PDB file of C-alpha atoms in Angstrom:
ATOM      1  CA  UNK A 207      33.023 -68.163 -54.752  1.00  0.00           C
ATOM      2  CA  UNK A 208      33.664 -65.625 -57.499  1.00  0.00           C
ATOM      3  CA  UNK A 209      32.718 -65.924 -61.154  1.00  0.00           C
ATOM      4  CA  UNK A 210      33.160 -63.503 -64.015  1.00  0.00           C
ATOM      5  CA  UNK A 211      33.167 -63.571 -67.796  1.00  0.00           C
ATOM      6  CA  UNK A 212      35.809 -62.464 -70.299  1.00  0.00           C
ATOM      7  CA  UNK A 213      34.376 -62.572 -73.798  1.00  0.00           C
ATOM      8  CA  UNK A 214      33.293 -66.160 -74.430  1.00  0.00           C
ATOM      9  CA  UNK A 215      35.116 -67.455 -71.364  1.00  0.00           C
ATOM     10  CA  UNK A 216      34.189 -67.815 -67.724  1.00  0.00           C
ATOM     11  CA  UNK A 217      36.586 -67.393 -64.819  1.00  0.00           C
ATOM     12  CA  UNK A 218      35.828 -69.209 -61.591  1.00  0.00           C
ATOM     13  CA  UNK A 219      37.689 -69.634 -58.294  1.00  0.00           C
ATOM     14  CA  UNK A 220      35.752 -72.732 -57.268  1.00  0.00           C
ATOM     15  CA  UNK A 221      38.400 -75.380 -56.427  1.00  0.00           C
ATOM     16  CA  UNK A 222      35.870 -78.126 -57.047  1.00  0.00           C
ATOM     17  CA  UNK A 223      35.619 -77.122 -60.682  1.00  0.00           C
ATOM     18  CA  UNK A 224      39.348 -77.332 -61.446  1.00  0.00           C
ATOM     19  CA  UNK A 225      40.246 -80.027 -63.954  1.00  0.00           C
ATOM     20  CA  UNK A 226      43.408 -81.339 -62.339  1.00  0.00           C
ATOM     21  CA  UNK A 227      44.072 -83.727 -65.216  1.00  0.00           C
ATOM     22  CA  UNK A 228      44.066 -80.789 -67.640  1.00  0.00           C
ATOM     23  CA  UNK A 229      46.481 -78.909 -65.379  1.00  0.00           C
ATOM     24  CA  UNK A 230      48.756 -81.951 -65.187  1.00  0.00           C
ATOM     25  CA  UNK A 231      48.685 -82.347 -68.973  1.00  0.00           C
ATOM     26  CA  UNK A 232      49.909 -78.794 -69.520  1.00  0.00           C
ATOM     27  CA  UNK A 233      52.359 -78.534 -66.639  1.00  0.00           C
ATOM     28  CA  UNK A 234      54.122 -81.796 -67.443  1.00  0.00           C
ATOM     29  CA  UNK A 235      54.420 -81.317 -71.205  1.00  0.00           C
ATOM     30  CA  UNK A 236      54.262 -77.619 -72.155  1.00  0.00           C
ATOM     31  CA  UNK A 237      55.306 -75.525 -69.155  1.00  0.00           C
ATOM     32  CA  UNK A 238      58.988 -74.569 -68.969  1.00  0.00           C
ATOM     33  CA  UNK A 239      58.916 -74.476 -65.157  1.00  0.00           C
ATOM     34  CA  UNK A 240      58.576 -77.140 -62.484  1.00  0.00           C
ATOM     35  CA  UNK A 241      59.034 -80.036 -64.874  1.00  0.00           C
ATOM     36  CA  UNK A 242      60.377 -82.205 -62.059  1.00  0.00           C
ATOM     37  CA  UNK A 243      56.795 -82.695 -60.846  1.00  0.00           C
ATOM     38  CA  UNK A 244      54.657 -85.676 -61.608  1.00  0.00           C
ATOM     39  CA  UNK A 245      50.865 -85.881 -61.646  1.00  0.00           C
ATOM     40  CA  UNK A 246      50.634 -86.662 -57.933  1.00  0.00           C
ATOM     41  CA  UNK A 247      52.863 -83.685 -57.049  1.00  0.00           C
ATOM     42  CA  UNK A 248      50.787 -81.257 -59.084  1.00  0.00           C
ATOM     43  CA  UNK A 249      47.467 -82.551 -57.804  1.00  0.00           C
ATOM     44  CA  UNK A 250      48.723 -82.316 -54.222  1.00  0.00           C
ATOM     45  CA  UNK A 251      49.821 -78.713 -54.779  1.00  0.00           C
ATOM     46  CA  UNK A 252      46.454 -77.798 -56.261  1.00  0.00           C
ATOM     47  CA  UNK A 253      44.622 -79.476 -53.384  1.00  0.00           C
ATOM     48  CA  UNK A 254      46.738 -77.551 -50.858  1.00  0.00           C
ATOM     49  CA  UNK A 255      46.390 -74.176 -52.623  1.00  0.00           C
ATOM     50  CA  UNK A 256      45.001 -71.213 -50.723  1.00  0.00           C
ATOM     51  CA  UNK A 257      43.170 -70.126 -53.878  1.00  0.00           C
ATOM     52  CA  UNK A 258      42.796 -71.287 -57.469  1.00  0.00           C
ATOM     53  CA  UNK A 259      41.393 -69.589 -60.554  1.00  0.00           C
ATOM     54  CA  UNK A 260      40.343 -71.478 -63.661  1.00  0.00           C
ATOM     55  CA  UNK A 261      39.336 -70.196 -67.095  1.00  0.00           C
ATOM     56  CA  UNK A 262      36.700 -72.230 -68.955  1.00  0.00           C
ATOM     57  CA  UNK A 263      35.491 -72.125 -72.539  1.00  0.00           C
ATOM     58  CA  UNK A 264      31.892 -72.471 -73.659  1.00  0.00           C
ATOM     59  CA  UNK A 265      32.063 -76.260 -73.478  1.00  0.00           C
ATOM     60  CA  UNK A 266      33.225 -76.104 -69.861  1.00  0.00           C
ATOM     61  CA  UNK A 267      36.784 -77.226 -70.641  1.00  0.00           C
ATOM     62  CA  UNK A 268      39.505 -75.610 -68.515  1.00  0.00           C
ATOM     63  CA  UNK A 269      41.785 -73.618 -70.806  1.00  0.00           C
ATOM     64  CA  UNK A 270      43.640 -71.507 -68.249  1.00  0.00           C
ATOM     65  CA  UNK A 271      44.678 -71.774 -64.639  1.00  0.00           C
ATOM     66  CA  UNK A 272      46.545 -70.248 -61.709  1.00  0.00           C
ATOM     67  CA  UNK A 273      47.073 -71.246 -58.105  1.00  0.00           C
ATOM     68  CA  UNK A 274      48.392 -69.437 -55.055  1.00  0.00           C
ATOM     69  CA  UNK A 275      49.323 -70.316 -51.539  1.00  0.00           C
ATOM     70  CA  UNK A 276      49.399 -67.856 -48.661  1.00  0.00           C
ATOM     71  CA  UNK A 277      49.476 -67.344 -44.923  1.00  0.00           C
ATOM     72  CA  UNK A 278      47.038 -64.496 -44.446  1.00  0.00           C
ATOM     73  CA  UNK A 279      49.550 -61.744 -45.215  1.00  0.00           C
ATOM     74  CA  UNK A 280      51.781 -62.986 -48.031  1.00  0.00           C
ATOM     75  CA  UNK A 281      50.935 -65.033 -51.102  1.00  0.00           C
ATOM     76  CA  UNK A 282      52.893 -66.779 -53.832  1.00  0.00           C
ATOM     77  CA  UNK A 283      51.477 -66.938 -57.358  1.00  0.00           C
ATOM     78  CA  UNK A 284      52.264 -70.087 -59.333  1.00  0.00           C
ATOM     79  CA  UNK A 285      51.429 -72.178 -62.398  1.00  0.00           C
ATOM     80  CA  UNK A 286      49.764 -69.393 -64.373  1.00  0.00           C
ATOM     81  CA  UNK A 287      49.006 -70.544 -67.906  1.00  0.00           C
ATOM     82  CA  UNK A 288      46.600 -70.271 -70.834  1.00  0.00           C
ATOM     83  CA  UNK A 289      46.453 -72.953 -73.513  1.00  0.00           C
ATOM     84  CA  UNK A 290      47.996 -71.849 -76.805  1.00  0.00           C
ATOM     85  CA  UNK A 291      44.749 -72.000 -78.738  1.00  0.00           C
ATOM     86  CA  UNK A 292      43.061 -69.573 -76.350  1.00  0.00           C
ATOM     87  CA  UNK A 293      45.743 -66.896 -76.011  1.00  0.00           C
ATOM     88  CA  UNK A 294      45.201 -63.364 -77.251  1.00  0.00           C
ATOM     89  CA  UNK A 295      41.787 -62.983 -75.600  1.00  0.00           C
ATOM     90  CA  UNK A 296      43.071 -61.342 -72.420  1.00  0.00           C
ATOM     91  CA  UNK A 297      42.695 -64.472 -70.320  1.00  0.00           C
ATOM     92  CA  UNK A 298      46.145 -64.289 -68.742  1.00  0.00           C
ATOM     93  CA  UNK A 299      45.559 -60.748 -67.538  1.00  0.00           C
ATOM     94  CA  UNK A 300      42.050 -61.621 -66.346  1.00  0.00           C
ATOM     95  CA  UNK A 301      43.273 -64.667 -64.407  1.00  0.00           C
ATOM     96  CA  UNK A 302      45.982 -62.660 -62.632  1.00  0.00           C
ATOM     97  CA  UNK A 303      43.584 -59.803 -61.879  1.00  0.00           C
ATOM     98  CA  UNK A 304      40.974 -62.140 -60.425  1.00  0.00           C
ATOM     99  CA  UNK A 305      43.589 -63.911 -58.326  1.00  0.00           C
ATOM    100  CA  UNK A 306      45.299 -60.801 -56.971  1.00  0.00           C
ATOM    101  CA  UNK A 307      42.939 -57.837 -57.169  1.00  0.00           C
ATOM    102  CA  UNK A 308      39.488 -59.410 -56.942  1.00  0.00           C
ATOM    103  CA  UNK A 309      39.946 -61.645 -53.942  1.00  0.00           C
ATOM    104  CA  UNK A 310      40.753 -61.637 -50.242  1.00  0.00           C
ATOM    105  CA  UNK A 311      44.478 -61.221 -50.903  1.00  0.00           C
ATOM    106  CA  UNK A 312      44.204 -57.842 -52.626  1.00  0.00           C
ATOM    107  CA  UNK A 313      46.107 -56.067 -49.851  1.00  0.00           C
ATOM    108  CA  UNK A 314      48.746 -58.740 -49.318  1.00  0.00           C
ATOM    109  CA  UNK A 315      52.380 -58.960 -50.374  1.00  0.00           C
ATOM    110  CA  UNK A 316      52.584 -61.098 -53.518  1.00  0.00           C
ATOM    111  CA  UNK A 317      55.568 -62.975 -54.937  1.00  0.00           C
ATOM    112  CA  UNK A 318      56.292 -65.040 -58.025  1.00  0.00           C
ATOM    113  CA  UNK A 319      59.088 -66.411 -60.191  1.00  0.00           C
ATOM    114  CA  UNK A 320      58.859 -66.093 -63.956  1.00  0.00           C
ATOM    115  CA  UNK A 321      61.128 -65.977 -66.984  1.00  0.00           C
ATOM    116  CA  UNK A 322      58.576 -64.317 -69.245  1.00  0.00           C
ATOM    117  CA  UNK A 323      55.440 -62.117 -69.275  1.00  0.00           C
ATOM    118  CA  UNK A 324      57.094 -59.506 -67.071  1.00  0.00           C
ATOM    119  CA  UNK A 325      54.983 -56.821 -68.731  1.00  0.00           C
ATOM    120  CA  UNK A 326      51.829 -58.613 -67.648  1.00  0.00           C
ATOM    121  CA  UNK A 327      52.884 -58.856 -64.030  1.00  0.00           C
ATOM    122  CA  UNK A 328      54.156 -55.273 -63.858  1.00  0.00           C
ATOM    123  CA  UNK A 329      50.583 -54.152 -64.495  1.00  0.00           C
ATOM    124  CA  UNK A 330      49.733 -55.601 -61.094  1.00  0.00           C
ATOM    125  CA  UNK A 331      52.607 -54.035 -59.207  1.00  0.00           C
ATOM    126  CA  UNK A 332      55.227 -56.778 -59.483  1.00  0.00           C
ATOM    127  CA  UNK A 333      58.795 -55.495 -59.687  1.00  0.00           C
ATOM    128  CA  UNK A 334      62.346 -56.630 -59.029  1.00  0.00           C
ATOM    129  CA  UNK A 335      62.882 -57.283 -55.306  1.00  0.00           C
ATOM    130  CA  UNK A 336      64.624 -54.778 -53.087  1.00  0.00           C
ATOM    131  CA  UNK A 337      67.983 -55.384 -51.456  1.00  0.00           C
ATOM    132  CA  UNK A 338      66.113 -56.769 -48.429  1.00  0.00           C
ATOM    133  CA  UNK A 339      64.908 -59.856 -50.279  1.00  0.00           C
ATOM    134  CA  UNK A 340      66.940 -63.047 -49.939  1.00  0.00           C
ATOM    135  CA  UNK A 341      66.255 -66.466 -51.384  1.00  0.00           C
ATOM    136  CA  UNK A 342      67.734 -69.918 -51.013  1.00  0.00           C
ATOM    137  CA  UNK A 343      67.293 -71.867 -54.243  1.00  0.00           C
ATOM    138  CA  UNK A 344      66.547 -75.607 -54.170  1.00  0.00           C
ATOM    139  CA  UNK A 345      69.605 -77.826 -53.999  1.00  0.00           C
ATOM    140  CA  UNK A 346      68.354 -79.497 -57.170  1.00  0.00           C
ATOM    141  CA  UNK A 347      69.013 -76.291 -59.116  1.00  0.00           C
ATOM    142  CA  UNK A 348      72.595 -76.397 -60.330  1.00  0.00           C
ATOM    143  CA  UNK A 349      74.410 -73.458 -61.842  1.00  0.00           C
ATOM    144  CA  UNK A 350      74.642 -73.249 -65.626  1.00  0.00           C
ATOM    145  CA  UNK A 351      78.105 -72.984 -67.215  1.00  0.00           C
ATOM    146  CA  UNK A 352      77.437 -69.241 -67.703  1.00  0.00           C
ATOM    147  CA  UNK A 353      76.498 -68.828 -64.056  1.00  0.00           C
ATOM    148  CA  UNK A 354      79.576 -70.756 -62.954  1.00  0.00           C
ATOM    149  CA  UNK A 355      81.765 -68.501 -65.083  1.00  0.00           C
ATOM    150  CA  UNK A 356      80.088 -65.468 -63.535  1.00  0.00           C
ATOM    151  CA  UNK A 357      81.294 -66.527 -60.108  1.00  0.00           C
ATOM    152  CA  UNK A 358      84.718 -67.735 -61.210  1.00  0.00           C
ATOM    153  CA  UNK A 359      86.501 -65.132 -59.079  1.00  0.00           C
ATOM    154  CA  UNK A 360      88.588 -62.015 -59.522  1.00  0.00           C
ATOM    155  CA  UNK A 361      90.501 -61.318 -62.734  1.00  0.00           C
ATOM    156  CA  UNK A 362      93.530 -59.049 -62.396  1.00  0.00           C
ATOM    157  CA  UNK A 363      95.055 -57.242 -65.339  1.00  0.00           C
ATOM    158  CA  UNK A 364      97.759 -54.623 -65.762  1.00  0.00           C
ATOM    159  CA  UNK A 365      95.306 -51.713 -65.573  1.00  0.00           C
ATOM    160  CA  UNK A 366      92.100 -52.903 -63.940  1.00  0.00           C
ATOM    161  CA  UNK A 367      90.772 -55.668 -61.730  1.00  0.00           C
ATOM    162  CA  UNK A 368      87.410 -57.375 -62.384  1.00  0.00           C
ATOM    163  CA  UNK A 369      85.581 -58.624 -59.320  1.00  0.00           C
ATOM    164  CA  UNK A 370      82.231 -60.466 -59.306  1.00  0.00           C
ATOM    165  CA  UNK A 371      79.664 -57.696 -58.816  1.00  0.00           C
ATOM    166  CA  UNK A 372      78.139 -57.658 -55.335  1.00  0.00           C
ATOM    167  CA  UNK A 373      76.052 -55.304 -53.196  1.00  0.00           C
ATOM    168  CA  UNK A 374      79.214 -54.320 -51.350  1.00  0.00           C
ATOM    169  CA  UNK A 375      80.302 -52.439 -54.485  1.00  0.00           C
ATOM    170  CA  UNK A 376      77.378 -49.993 -54.282  1.00  0.00           C
ATOM    171  CA  UNK A 377      79.212 -47.276 -52.258  1.00  0.00           C
ATOM    172  CA  UNK A 378      82.154 -47.327 -54.644  1.00  0.00           C
ATOM    173  CA  UNK A 379      79.878 -47.063 -57.678  1.00  0.00           C
ATOM    174  CA  UNK A 380      78.025 -44.134 -56.113  1.00  0.00           C
ATOM    175  CA  UNK A 381      81.309 -42.371 -55.396  1.00  0.00           C
ATOM    176  CA  UNK A 382      82.618 -43.064 -58.895  1.00  0.00           C
ATOM    177  CA  UNK A 383      79.468 -41.639 -60.484  1.00  0.00           C
ATOM    178  CA  UNK A 384      79.806 -38.476 -58.385  1.00  0.00           C
ATOM    179  CA  UNK A 385      83.494 -38.068 -59.269  1.00  0.00           C
ATOM    180  CA  UNK A 386      82.822 -38.376 -62.990  1.00  0.00           C
ATOM    181  CA  UNK A 387      79.834 -36.048 -63.403  1.00  0.00           C
ATOM    182  CA  UNK A 388      81.381 -34.147 -66.320  1.00  0.00           C
ATOM    183  CA  UNK A 389      82.843 -37.250 -67.949  1.00  0.00           C
ATOM    184  CA  UNK A 390      79.636 -39.279 -67.805  1.00  0.00           C
ATOM    185  CA  UNK A 391      76.991 -36.624 -68.252  1.00  0.00           C
ATOM    186  CA  UNK A 392      75.970 -38.105 -71.629  1.00  0.00           C
ATOM    187  CA  UNK A 393      75.939 -41.695 -70.375  1.00  0.00           C
ATOM    188  CA  UNK A 394      72.939 -43.442 -68.745  1.00  0.00           C
ATOM    189  CA  UNK A 395      74.727 -43.850 -65.417  1.00  0.00           C
ATOM    190  CA  UNK A 396      72.845 -44.262 -62.104  1.00  0.00           C
ATOM    191  CA  UNK A 397      73.535 -41.143 -60.068  1.00  0.00           C
ATOM    192  CA  UNK A 398      72.424 -41.920 -56.518  1.00  0.00           C
ATOM    193  CA  UNK A 399      72.423 -44.852 -54.130  1.00  0.00           C
ATOM    194  CA  UNK A 400      68.842 -45.889 -54.910  1.00  0.00           C
ATOM    195  CA  UNK A 401      69.523 -45.979 -58.646  1.00  0.00           C
ATOM    196  CA  UNK A 402      72.813 -47.806 -58.176  1.00  0.00           C
ATOM    197  CA  UNK A 403      71.228 -50.441 -55.949  1.00  0.00           C
ATOM    198  CA  UNK A 404      68.535 -50.984 -58.574  1.00  0.00           C
ATOM    199  CA  UNK A 405      71.210 -51.261 -61.266  1.00  0.00           C
ATOM    200  CA  UNK A 406      73.098 -53.858 -59.232  1.00  0.00           C
ATOM    201  CA  UNK A 407      69.887 -55.784 -58.500  1.00  0.00           C
ATOM    202  CA  UNK A 408      69.032 -55.890 -62.197  1.00  0.00           C
ATOM    203  CA  UNK A 409      72.540 -57.022 -63.096  1.00  0.00           C
ATOM    204  CA  UNK A 410      72.578 -59.740 -60.429  1.00  0.00           C
ATOM    205  CA  UNK A 411      69.148 -60.962 -61.516  1.00  0.00           C
ATOM    206  CA  UNK A 412      70.401 -61.296 -65.079  1.00  0.00           C
ATOM    207  CA  UNK A 413      73.454 -63.153 -63.774  1.00  0.00           C
ATOM    208  CA  UNK A 414      71.304 -65.528 -61.743  1.00  0.00           C
ATOM    209  CA  UNK A 415      69.110 -66.158 -64.785  1.00  0.00           C
ATOM    210  CA  UNK A 416      72.206 -67.140 -66.742  1.00  0.00           C
ATOM    211  CA  UNK A 417      71.799 -64.264 -69.229  1.00  0.00           C
ATOM    212  CA  UNK A 418      74.707 -62.061 -68.130  1.00  0.00           C
ATOM    213  CA  UNK A 419      78.127 -62.088 -66.546  1.00  0.00           C
ATOM    214  CA  UNK A 420      78.617 -59.160 -64.181  1.00  0.00           C
ATOM    215  CA  UNK A 421      81.742 -57.597 -62.738  1.00  0.00           C
ATOM    216  CA  UNK A 422      82.885 -54.582 -60.769  1.00  0.00           C
ATOM    217  CA  UNK A 423      85.779 -52.815 -62.468  1.00  0.00           C
ATOM    218  CA  UNK A 424      88.482 -51.495 -60.150  1.00  0.00           C
ATOM    219  CA  UNK A 425      91.925 -50.005 -60.574  1.00  0.00           C
ATOM    220  CA  UNK A 426      94.465 -51.855 -58.430  1.00  0.00           C
ATOM    221  CA  UNK A 427      95.562 -48.609 -56.769  1.00  0.00           C
ATOM    222  CA  UNK A 428      92.053 -47.635 -55.627  1.00  0.00           C
ATOM    223  CA  UNK A 429      89.732 -49.130 -53.066  1.00  0.00           C
ATOM    224  CA  UNK A 430      86.705 -47.404 -54.630  1.00  0.00           C
ATOM    225  CA  UNK A 431      84.887 -49.037 -57.518  1.00  0.00           C
ATOM    226  CA  UNK A 432      85.310 -46.916 -60.659  1.00  0.00           C
ATOM    227  CA  UNK A 433      82.852 -48.891 -62.757  1.00  0.00           C
ATOM    228  CA  UNK A 434      80.962 -52.063 -63.504  1.00  0.00           C
ATOM    229  CA  UNK A 435      80.525 -54.223 -66.555  1.00  0.00           C
ATOM    230  CA  UNK A 436      77.733 -56.525 -67.620  1.00  0.00           C
ATOM    231  CA  UNK A 437      78.363 -59.029 -70.407  1.00  0.00           C
ATOM    232  CA  UNK A 438      75.420 -60.338 -72.406  1.00  0.00           C
ATOM    233  CA  UNK A 439      75.521 -61.472 -76.021  1.00  0.00           C
ATOM    234  CA  UNK A 440      76.993 -58.163 -77.143  1.00  0.00           C
ATOM    235  CA  UNK A 441      79.964 -56.033 -76.062  1.00  0.00           C
ATOM    236  CA  UNK A 442      80.713 -55.133 -72.481  1.00  0.00           C
ATOM    237  CA  UNK A 443      78.986 -51.979 -71.348  1.00  0.00           C
ATOM    238  CA  UNK A 444      80.843 -50.082 -68.650  1.00  0.00           C
ATOM    239  CA  UNK A 445      78.753 -47.509 -66.752  1.00  0.00           C
ATOM    240  CA  UNK A 446      80.839 -45.717 -64.141  1.00  0.00           C
TER     241      UNK A 446
END
């Protein structure tokens, strides 16, 4: 077992010390994720975890938590939280560090899903997945109206055609960037295949999160992709 202190708090990976009722109270009322779970679901997940880390105040109350499950080479980080009244003391960072860096999984591949705190997780090497990563979402997750509109199909106009952005558009975007070096030299346009793939990954992640509508912009007479557009709350930006 591992124990360490952070200011007035103690971090401990002893599963026997975890207050499962406290975890249930937060995860069923305050967390934005996994709200389909009931108390029995959460307690079962904690009991089956490969590793847990709890943060405890001076009275011994659990004020922060994280769990992970793994197979000896890969691990998934889940249910990381710190109670509102105890934030700002570095507990979130300390919990993640203890879970990932200060335990037997330090050399493993780690994964997580999150809609916030990306800056925190980047400190520990988390980044957007490469083009090799695929995921099947639960059938219970239905597309939002924005996501449904993002996959509505191809829109054809008199001058250009908008297709839902996909990885298959990468070669065309690379070629278009090379053809327009003089035209786009003052624009933040990805210039090689690696940069373009990262751009597409970022755009598709935003689409999947429901925060953007993405499209590849083509001229009807060309098979190459001359540009792409990503629609958020502001105007369409069209890197080429």
